[in-house]
C-alpha cells in the first residue's frame, strides 16, 4: 500500500458493556482488538475512539444509576478511564500491538496551536505503528467546552487527522427510515450519497442513546455530516460484530455508508469549519453571498445586514444568507459592538465611524470556510 489508509473507529458504551449486568462485554472487546490489530498489520493506520469511562467507573464503584451531577460524572470517569485502558492494554498486549491513551478536550481543538500539536502527536503515533485510543477528557471537561458525545469527538478526530474512513459502531446494524423497534416496516438505508440527503435525514427515535452513553442516532448523523464534509467516508454499523469493519473495507454493503465530499485541501479551513465553536451569526445580503460563494472574496461590512450574538474579535461566526441558511464559517475581525456600528457601510467609512483604523474586511477570505469546501 503506498499511502496508508487511516481509519477512525468509534465504539460506544452500549456496545462495550452488557446492558443487563453493566459488566464489560469482553468477547466484543476482544473481537474488536483482534480486528483492529489484524487491520493494523495489513497496513491500515487506526485510531480507536472509545467511550466507557463513565459506565466502567459506575460498575467499579457499584453504582446502579448513571451519575447526575457534573462532579460525580467527572469523578466516576476518572475511576473508569484507567480501568478501561487496562483492559485494552491487556488485550492488545497479548497480540503485541502497542496502544496509547489520548484524552482530548474541546479546547484542544479550538486553539489553533493545540490543534496543530494534537495533529502532530497523532501523526507520530500512527507512524510508530501505535493504535491511539481516544476519549474525551471527562475529568476536566467544562460544560461550555465539551464535545458532549464521542460521535462528535470521533468525527472531529477524523477531520483532524484527515482520515479516509470513520466507523461509528453502535447497537443497530444500520440506519432505518424510522425506529425499527417501534416501526417493523421501517426501511433500511444502505447509502447516503448527497449532502442534501444527509441534511434532510430525520431519524425518528433512538435519538437519546442509551442511559449510560450520551449519543444516539441524531448525534451519529451529525457526526457523519461533519466527517463527510471533511472528506471522510463514514459508516454506521453494528458494534457487536467488529469483523464487519474488515468486510466493509473489502466492499461488502453492510451498515449505512455516507459518501464523502471532496476532501477540503486547506487544513486551516477544515479547522475553521469543524473545530471552532461559533459565537455568533452574521446575516448577509445576496451580493455578499455571491461574492463569497462564487467569487471567493472576503466579507465586507457593506454586505452584513444583521448580526446575532456577543462575539469578540477573532471569534468564529456562522455566515448565513438573508433567510438564515448557513453558507460558511469564518473568523471575524471585529467584535459585535463594533460590527453593529459599521454593518452596511463601505470599508473606507470604518475609520470615521469607529474613530480608529481597523481591518478592511469583516472576515478575510483566508479565514473563511465555505460549506463543503
Ligand atoms: N466520554 C464518555 C465516557 O467515556 C462517553 C461519551 C459518549 O457516550 O459519547 O464514558
PDB file of N, CA, C and O in Angstrom, residues 155-217:
ATOM      1  N   UNK A 155     -15.738  12.288  14.903  1.00  0.00           N
ATOM      2  CA  UNK A 155     -15.781  12.977  13.606  1.00  0.00           C
ATOM      3  C   UNK A 155     -14.722  14.077  13.554  1.00  0.00           C
ATOM      4  O   UNK A 155     -14.068  14.282  12.531  1.00  0.00           O
ATOM      5  N   UNK A 156     -14.555  14.785  14.681  1.00  0.00           N
ATOM      6  CA  UNK A 156     -13.555  15.858  14.704  1.00  0.00           C
ATOM      7  C   UNK A 156     -12.136  15.289  14.644  1.00  0.00           C
ATOM      8  O   UNK A 156     -11.255  15.874  14.016  1.00  0.00           O
ATOM      9  N   UNK A 157     -11.933  14.137  15.279  1.00  0.00           N
ATOM     10  CA  UNK A 157     -10.615  13.482  15.203  1.00  0.00           C
ATOM     11  C   UNK A 157     -10.369  13.027  13.757  1.00  0.00           C
ATOM     12  O   UNK A 157      -9.278  13.215  13.209  1.00  0.00           O
ATOM     13  N   UNK A 158     -11.412  12.463  13.114  1.00  0.00           N
ATOM     14  CA  UNK A 158     -11.261  12.013  11.723  1.00  0.00           C
ATOM     15  C   UNK A 158     -10.916  13.204  10.820  1.00  0.00           C
ATOM     16  O   UNK A 158     -10.067  13.101   9.931  1.00  0.00           O
ATOM     17  N   UNK A 159     -11.563  14.343  11.085  1.00  0.00           N
ATOM     18  CA  UNK A 159     -11.264  15.543  10.301  1.00  0.00           C
ATOM     19  C   UNK A 159      -9.843  16.034  10.593  1.00  0.00           C
ATOM     20  O   UNK A 159      -9.086  16.378   9.680  1.00  0.00           O
ATOM     21  N   UNK A 160      -9.483  16.024  11.878  1.00  0.00           N
ATOM     22  CA  UNK A 160      -8.141  16.485  12.297  1.00  0.00           C
ATOM     23  C   UNK A 160      -7.036  15.707  11.584  1.00  0.00           C
ATOM     24  O   UNK A 160      -6.095  16.296  11.043  1.00  0.00           O
ATOM     25  N   UNK A 161      -7.137  14.381  11.588  1.00  0.00           N
ATOM     26  CA  UNK A 161      -6.041  13.582  11.028  1.00  0.00           C
ATOM     27  C   UNK A 161      -6.205  13.366   9.521  1.00  0.00           C
ATOM     28  O   UNK A 161      -5.344  12.767   8.887  1.00  0.00           O
ATOM     29  N   UNK A 162      -7.326  13.839   8.951  1.00  0.00           N
ATOM     30  CA  UNK A 162      -7.565  13.612   7.524  1.00  0.00           C
ATOM     31  C   UNK A 162      -7.783  12.129   7.235  1.00  0.00           C
ATOM     32  O   UNK A 162      -7.232  11.582   6.275  1.00  0.00           O
ATOM     33  N   UNK A 163      -8.619  11.480   8.078  1.00  0.00           N
ATOM     34  CA  UNK A 163      -8.852  10.034   7.932  1.00  0.00           C
ATOM     35  C   UNK A 163      -9.596   9.732   6.623  1.00  0.00           C
ATOM     36  O   UNK A 163     -10.251  10.606   6.050  1.00  0.00           O
ATOM     37  N   UNK A 164      -9.480   8.491   6.173  1.00  0.00           N
ATOM     38  CA  UNK A 164     -10.216   8.058   4.994  1.00  0.00           C
ATOM     39  C   UNK A 164     -11.593   7.517   5.369  1.00  0.00           C
ATOM     40  O   UNK A 164     -12.548   7.669   4.627  1.00  0.00           O
ATOM     41  N   UNK A 165     -11.665   6.844   6.530  1.00  0.00           N
ATOM     42  CA  UNK A 165     -12.907   6.214   6.959  1.00  0.00           C
ATOM     43  C   UNK A 165     -13.191   6.537   8.427  1.00  0.00           C
ATOM     44  O   UNK A 165     -12.262   6.606   9.240  1.00  0.00           O
ATOM     45  N   UNK A 166     -14.476   6.682   8.735  1.00  0.00           N
ATOM     46  CA  UNK A 166     -14.917   6.757  10.133  1.00  0.00           C
ATOM     47  C   UNK A 166     -15.982   5.683  10.319  1.00  0.00           C
ATOM     48  O   UNK A 166     -16.975   5.655   9.585  1.00  0.00           O
ATOM     49  N   UNK A 167     -15.746   4.772  11.265  1.00  0.00           N
ATOM     50  CA  UNK A 167     -16.738   3.744  11.580  1.00  0.00           C
ATOM     51  C   UNK A 167     -17.395   4.097  12.900  1.00  0.00           C
ATOM     52  O   UNK A 167     -16.704   4.195  13.931  1.00  0.00           O
ATOM     53  N   UNK A 168     -18.702   4.286  12.891  1.00  0.00           N
ATOM     54  CA  UNK A 168     -19.435   4.545  14.138  1.00  0.00           C
ATOM     55  C   UNK A 168     -20.130   3.244  14.511  1.00  0.00           C
ATOM     56  O   UNK A 168     -21.104   2.838  13.866  1.00  0.00           O
ATOM     57  N   UNK A 169     -19.570   2.555  15.503  1.00  0.00           N
ATOM     58  CA  UNK A 169     -20.135   1.258  15.898  1.00  0.00           C
ATOM     59  C   UNK A 169     -21.218   1.496  16.939  1.00  0.00           C
ATOM     60  O   UNK A 169     -21.007   2.198  17.925  1.00  0.00           O
ATOM     61  N   UNK A 170     -22.372   0.880  16.712  1.00  0.00           N
ATOM     62  CA  UNK A 170     -23.492   1.164  17.595  1.00  0.00           C
ATOM     63  C   UNK A 170     -24.338  -0.092  17.826  1.00  0.00           C
ATOM     64  O   UNK A 170     -23.900  -1.184  17.492  1.00  0.00           O
ATOM     65  N   UNK A 171     -25.523   0.090  18.425  1.00  0.00           N
ATOM     66  CA  UNK A 171     -26.286  -1.115  18.755  1.00  0.00           C
ATOM     67  C   UNK A 171     -27.334  -1.480  17.706  1.00  0.00           C
ATOM     68  O   UNK A 171     -28.137  -2.380  17.926  1.00  0.00           O
ATOM     69  N   UNK A 172     -27.350  -0.790  16.575  1.00  0.00           N
ATOM     70  CA  UNK A 172     -28.204  -1.249  15.461  1.00  0.00           C
ATOM     71  C   UNK A 172     -27.311  -1.540  14.258  1.00  0.00           C
ATOM     72  O   UNK A 172     -26.194  -1.022  14.172  1.00  0.00           O
ATOM     73  N   UNK A 173     -27.800  -2.379  13.337  1.00  0.00           N
ATOM     74  CA  UNK A 173     -26.927  -2.792  12.233  1.00  0.00           C
ATOM     75  C   UNK A 173     -26.752  -1.709  11.191  1.00  0.00           C
ATOM     76  O   UNK A 173     -25.787  -1.684  10.454  1.00  0.00           O
ATOM     77  N   UNK A 174     -27.714  -0.807  11.077  1.00  0.00           N
ATOM     78  CA  UNK A 174     -27.639   0.305  10.131  1.00  0.00           C
ATOM     79  C   UNK A 174     -28.751   1.291  10.438  1.00  0.00           C
ATOM     80  O   UNK A 174     -29.511   1.092  11.380  1.00  0.00           O
ATOM     81  N   UNK A 175     -28.815   2.328   9.644  1.00  0.00           N
ATOM     82  CA  UNK A 175     -29.854   3.336   9.817  1.00  0.00           C
ATOM     83  C   UNK A 175     -31.146   2.872   9.143  1.00  0.00           C
ATOM     84  O   UNK A 175     -31.099   2.241   8.096  1.00  0.00           O
ATOM     85  N   UNK A 176     -32.272   3.205   9.760  1.00  0.00           N
ATOM     86  CA  UNK A 176     -33.568   2.873   9.160  1.00  0.00           C
ATOM     87  C   UNK A 176     -34.373   4.157   8.949  1.00  0.00           C
ATOM     88  O   UNK A 176     -34.106   5.178   9.600  1.00  0.00           O
ATOM     89  N   UNK A 177     -35.386   4.061   8.097  1.00  0.00           N
ATOM     90  CA  UNK A 177     -36.205   5.253   7.828  1.00  0.00           C
ATOM     91  C   UNK A 177     -37.024   5.655   9.057  1.00  0.00           C
ATOM     92  O   UNK A 177     -37.507   6.771   9.150  1.00  0.00           O
ATOM     93  N   UNK A 178     -37.202   4.734   9.998  1.00  0.00           N
ATOM     94  CA  UNK A 178     -37.870   5.042  11.269  1.00  0.00           C
ATOM     95  C   UNK A 178     -37.273   4.084  12.302  1.00  0.00           C
ATOM     96  O   UNK A 178     -36.489   3.204  11.938  1.00  0.00           O
ATOM     97  N   UNK A 179     -37.614   4.260  13.568  1.00  0.00           N
ATOM     98  CA  UNK A 179     -37.036   3.390  14.588  1.00  0.00           C
ATOM     99  C   UNK A 179     -37.619   1.972  14.438  1.00  0.00           C
ATOM    100  O   UNK A 179     -38.813   1.773  14.669  1.00  0.00           O
ATOM    101  N   UNK A 180     -36.771   0.988  14.066  1.00  0.00           N
ATOM    102  CA  UNK A 180     -37.303  -0.361  13.803  1.00  0.00           C
ATOM    103  C   UNK A 180     -37.899  -1.032  15.042  1.00  0.00           C
ATOM    104  O   UNK A 180     -38.690  -1.959  14.925  1.00  0.00           O
ATOM    105  N   UNK A 181     -37.559  -0.511  16.235  1.00  0.00           N
ATOM    106  CA  UNK A 181     -38.140  -1.103  17.455  1.00  0.00           C
ATOM    107  C   UNK A 181     -39.644  -0.846  17.518  1.00  0.00           C
ATOM    108  O   UNK A 181     -40.401  -1.607  18.087  1.00  0.00           O
ATOM    109  N   UNK A 182     -40.054   0.287  16.938  1.00  0.00           N
ATOM    110  CA  UNK A 182     -41.479   0.629  17.001  1.00  0.00           C
ATOM    111  C   UNK A 182     -42.162   0.541  15.640  1.00  0.00           C
ATOM    112  O   UNK A 182     -43.373   0.554  15.543  1.00  0.00           O
ATOM    113  N   UNK A 183     -41.367   0.540  14.573  1.00  0.00           N
ATOM    114  CA  UNK A 183     -41.949   0.502  13.220  1.00  0.00           C
ATOM    115  C   UNK A 183     -41.338  -0.663  12.458  1.00  0.00           C
ATOM    116  O   UNK A 183     -40.304  -0.515  11.818  1.00  0.00           O
ATOM    117  N   UNK A 184     -42.004  -1.843  12.520  1.00  0.00           N
ATOM    118  CA  UNK A 184     -41.431  -3.038  11.880  1.00  0.00           C
ATOM    119  C   UNK A 184     -41.252  -2.877  10.372  1.00  0.00           C
ATOM    120  O   UNK A 184     -40.426  -3.552   9.780  1.00  0.00           O
ATOM    121  N   UNK A 185     -42.001  -1.953   9.761  1.00  0.00           N
ATOM    122  CA  UNK A 185     -41.874  -1.803   8.312  1.00  0.00           C
ATOM    123  C   UNK A 185     -40.825  -0.746   7.929  1.00  0.00           C
ATOM    124  O   UNK A 185     -40.713  -0.352   6.768  1.00  0.00           O
ATOM    125  N   UNK A 186     -40.034  -0.299   8.908  1.00  0.00           N
ATOM    126  CA  UNK A 186     -39.007   0.716   8.612  1.00  0.00           C
ATOM    127  C   UNK A 186     -38.025   0.178   7.573  1.00  0.00           C
ATOM    128  O   UNK A 186     -37.634  -0.981   7.624  1.00  0.00           O
ATOM    129  N   UNK A 187     -37.667   1.039   6.623  1.00  0.00           N
ATOM    130  CA  UNK A 187     -36.770   0.637   5.531  1.00  0.00           C
ATOM    131  C   UNK A 187     -35.306   0.832   5.918  1.00  0.00           C
ATOM    132  O   UNK A 187     -34.943   1.898   6.411  1.00  0.00           O
ATOM    133  N   UNK A 188     -34.442  -0.163   5.650  1.00  0.00           N
ATOM    134  CA  UNK A 188     -33.019   0.059   5.906  1.00  0.00           C
ATOM    135  C   UNK A 188     -32.430   1.045   4.890  1.00  0.00           C
ATOM    136  O   UNK A 188     -32.846   1.074   3.741  1.00  0.00           O
ATOM    137  N   UNK A 189     -31.479   1.841   5.345  1.00  0.00           N
ATOM    138  CA  UNK A 189     -30.820   2.801   4.440  1.00  0.00           C
ATOM    139  C   UNK A 189     -29.382   2.330   4.240  1.00  0.00           C
ATOM    140  O   UNK A 189     -28.628   2.219   5.215  1.00  0.00           O
ATOM    141  N   UNK A 190     -29.009   2.032   2.997  1.00  0.00           N
ATOM    142  CA  UNK A 190     -27.671   1.498   2.728  1.00  0.00           C
ATOM    143  C   UNK A 190     -26.653   2.581   2.436  1.00  0.00           C
ATOM    144  O   UNK A 190     -25.518   2.544   2.897  1.00  0.00           O
ATOM    145  N   UNK A 191     -27.089   3.587   1.665  1.00  0.00           N
ATOM    146  CA  UNK A 191     -26.129   4.607   1.229  1.00  0.00           C
ATOM    147  C   UNK A 191     -26.776   5.979   1.267  1.00  0.00           C
ATOM    148  O   UNK A 191     -27.901   6.166   0.801  1.00  0.00           O
ATOM    149  N   UNK A 192     -26.053   6.933   1.838  1.00  0.00           N
ATOM    150  CA  UNK A 192     -26.481   8.321   1.789  1.00  0.00           C
ATOM    151  C   UNK A 192     -25.397   9.019   0.987  1.00  0.00           C
ATOM    152  O   UNK A 192     -24.265   9.124   1.432  1.00  0.00           O
ATOM    153  N   UNK A 193     -25.731   9.451  -0.250  1.00  0.00           N
ATOM    154  CA  UNK A 193     -24.613   9.922  -1.079  1.00  0.00           C
ATOM    155  C   UNK A 193     -24.672  11.388  -1.454  1.00  0.00           C
ATOM    156  O   UNK A 193     -23.891  11.857  -2.257  1.00  0.00           O
ATOM    157  N   UNK A 194     -25.628  12.128  -0.891  1.00  0.00           N
ATOM    158  CA  UNK A 194     -25.638  13.566  -1.185  1.00  0.00           C
ATOM    159  C   UNK A 194     -25.778  14.352   0.094  1.00  0.00           C
ATOM    160  O   UNK A 194     -26.469  13.924   1.003  1.00  0.00           O
ATOM    161  N   UNK A 195     -25.147  15.522   0.107  1.00  0.00           N
ATOM    162  CA  UNK A 195     -25.201  16.336   1.311  1.00  0.00           C
ATOM    163  C   UNK A 195     -26.637  16.693   1.668  1.00  0.00           C
ATOM    164  O   UNK A 195     -27.034  16.644   2.818  1.00  0.00           O
ATOM    165  N   UNK A 196     -27.439  17.008   0.645  1.00  0.00           N
ATOM    166  CA  UNK A 196     -28.834  17.389   0.861  1.00  0.00           C
ATOM    167  C   UNK A 196     -29.597  16.270   1.545  1.00  0.00           C
ATOM    168  O   UNK A 196     -30.342  16.489   2.495  1.00  0.00           O
ATOM    169  N   UNK A 197     -29.345  15.054   1.056  1.00  0.00           N
ATOM    170  CA  UNK A 197     -29.993  13.866   1.622  1.00  0.00           C
ATOM    171  C   UNK A 197     -29.636  13.734   3.107  1.00  0.00           C
ATOM    172  O   UNK A 197     -30.462  13.427   3.939  1.00  0.00           O
ATOM    173  N   UNK A 198     -28.381  13.990   3.390  1.00  0.00           N
ATOM    174  CA  UNK A 198     -27.879  13.877   4.756  1.00  0.00           C
ATOM    175  C   UNK A 198     -28.534  14.917   5.659  1.00  0.00           C
ATOM    176  O   UNK A 198     -28.954  14.618   6.771  1.00  0.00           O
ATOM    177  N   UNK A 199     -28.652  16.138   5.120  1.00  0.00           N
ATOM    178  CA  UNK A 199     -29.250  17.201   5.924  1.00  0.00           C
ATOM    179  C   UNK A 199     -30.723  16.904   6.194  1.00  0.00           C
ATOM    180  O   UNK A 199     -31.240  17.206   7.268  1.00  0.00           O
ATOM    181  N   UNK A 200     -31.380  16.286   5.204  1.00  0.00           N
ATOM    182  CA  UNK A 200     -32.823  16.064   5.338  1.00  0.00           C
ATOM    183  C   UNK A 200     -33.143  14.828   6.170  1.00  0.00           C
ATOM    184  O   UNK A 200     -34.282  14.609   6.546  1.00  0.00           O
ATOM    185  N   UNK A 201     -32.113  14.029   6.435  1.00  0.00           N
ATOM    186  CA  UNK A 201     -32.352  12.771   7.118  1.00  0.00           C
ATOM    187  C   UNK A 201     -32.864  12.996   8.541  1.00  0.00           C
ATOM    188  O   UNK A 201     -32.205  13.597   9.368  1.00  0.00           O
ATOM    189  N   UNK A 202     -34.055  12.544   8.772  1.00  0.00           N
ATOM    190  CA  UNK A 202     -34.625  12.682  10.115  1.00  0.00           C
ATOM    191  C   UNK A 202     -34.808  11.276  10.651  1.00  0.00           C
ATOM    192  O   UNK A 202     -35.529  10.486  10.073  1.00  0.00           O
ATOM    193  N   UNK A 203     -34.138  10.969  11.701  1.00  0.00           N
ATOM    194  CA  UNK A 203     -34.369   9.644  12.250  1.00  0.00           C
ATOM    195  C   UNK A 203     -35.282   9.835  13.444  1.00  0.00           C
ATOM    196  O   UNK A 203     -34.986  10.591  14.357  1.00  0.00           O
ATOM    197  N   UNK A 204     -36.409   9.155  13.367  1.00  0.00           N
ATOM    198  CA  UNK A 204     -37.477   9.439  14.302  1.00  0.00           C
ATOM    199  C   UNK A 204     -37.127   9.267  15.773  1.00  0.00           C
ATOM    200  O   UNK A 204     -37.249  10.157  16.564  1.00  0.00           O
ATOM    201  N   UNK A 205     -36.686   8.054  16.117  1.00  0.00           N
ATOM    202  CA  UNK A 205     -36.470   7.822  17.539  1.00  0.00           C
ATOM    203  C   UNK A 205     -35.061   7.296  17.775  1.00  0.00           C
ATOM    204  O   UNK A 205     -34.227   7.350  16.899  1.00  0.00           O
ATOM    205  N   UNK A 206     -34.817   6.798  18.950  1.00  0.00           N
ATOM    206  CA  UNK A 206     -33.477   6.327  19.259  1.00  0.00           C
ATOM    207  C   UNK A 206     -32.541   7.510  19.370  1.00  0.00           C
ATOM    208  O   UNK A 206     -31.331   7.366  19.382  1.00  0.00           O
ATOM    209  N   UNK A 207     -33.103   8.711  19.447  1.00  0.00           N
ATOM    210  CA  UNK A 207     -32.277   9.908  19.466  1.00  0.00           C
ATOM    211  C   UNK A 207     -31.558  10.130  20.781  1.00  0.00           C
ATOM    212  O   UNK A 207     -30.584  10.843  20.845  1.00  0.00           O
ATOM    213  N   UNK A 208     -32.051   9.514  21.807  1.00  0.00           N
ATOM    214  CA  UNK A 208     -31.489   9.819  23.118  1.00  0.00           C
ATOM    215  C   UNK A 208     -30.271   8.974  23.462  1.00  0.00           C
ATOM    216  O   UNK A 208     -29.544   9.305  24.369  1.00  0.00           O
ATOM    217  N   UNK A 209     -30.079   7.861  22.768  1.00  0.00           N
ATOM    218  CA  UNK A 209     -28.969   6.986  23.112  1.00  0.00           C
ATOM    219  C   UNK A 209     -29.315   6.177  24.352  1.00  0.00           C
ATOM    220  O   UNK A 209     -30.425   6.256  24.876  1.00  0.00           O
ATOM    221  N   UNK A 210     -28.354   5.407  24.824  1.00  0.00           N
ATOM    222  CA  UNK A 210     -28.638   4.569  25.981  1.00  0.00           C
ATOM    223  C   UNK A 210     -28.511   5.387  27.266  1.00  0.00           C
ATOM    224  O   UNK A 210     -28.069   6.521  27.244  1.00  0.00           O
ATOM    225  N   UNK A 211     -28.870   4.790  28.379  1.00  0.00           N
ATOM    226  CA  UNK A 211     -28.771   5.511  29.654  1.00  0.00           C
ATOM    227  C   UNK A 211     -27.340   5.847  30.014  1.00  0.00           C
ATOM    228  O   UNK A 211     -27.064   6.816  30.688  1.00  0.00           O
ATOM    229  N   UNK A 212     -26.417   5.011  29.558  1.00  0.00           N
ATOM    230  CA  UNK A 212     -25.041   5.166  30.019  1.00  0.00           C
ATOM    231  C   UNK A 212     -24.186   5.986  29.067  1.00  0.00           C
ATOM    232  O   UNK A 212     -23.261   6.654  29.464  1.00  0.00           O
ATOM    233  N   UNK A 213     -24.498   5.916  27.831  1.00  0.00           N
ATOM    234  CA  UNK A 213     -23.747   6.712  26.859  1.00  0.00           C
ATOM    235  C   UNK A 213     -24.469   8.026  26.632  1.00  0.00           C
ATOM    236  O   UNK A 213     -25.466   8.312  27.287  1.00  0.00           O
ATOM    237  N   UNK A 214     -23.980   8.823  25.699  1.00  0.00           N
ATOM    238  CA  UNK A 214     -24.562  10.133  25.518  1.00  0.00           C
ATOM    239  C   UNK A 214     -25.213  10.294  24.151  1.00  0.00           C
ATOM    240  O   UNK A 214     -26.165  11.029  23.997  1.00  0.00           O
ATOM    241  N   UNK A 215     -24.669   9.577  23.184  1.00  0.00           N
ATOM    242  CA  UNK A 215     -25.103   9.824  21.807  1.00  0.00           C
ATOM    243  C   UNK A 215     -26.448   9.214  21.497  1.00  0.00           C
ATOM    244  O   UNK A 215     -27.253   8.936  22.356  1.00  0.00           O
ATOM    245  N   UNK A 216     -26.709   8.987  20.262  1.00  0.00           N
ATOM    246  CA  UNK A 216     -27.952   8.418  19.767  1.00  0.00           C
ATOM    247  C   UNK A 216     -27.848   8.583  18.273  1.00  0.00           C
ATOM    248  O   UNK A 216     -26.807   8.992  17.780  1.00  0.00           O
ATOM    249  N   UNK A 217     -28.904   8.265  17.549  1.00  0.00           N
ATOM    250  CA  UNK A 217     -28.805   8.373  16.090  1.00  0.00           C
ATOM    251  C   UNK A 217     -28.598   9.811  15.627  1.00  0.00           C
ATOM    252  O   UNK A 217     -27.896  10.067  14.662  1.00  0.00           O
TER     253      UNK A 217
END
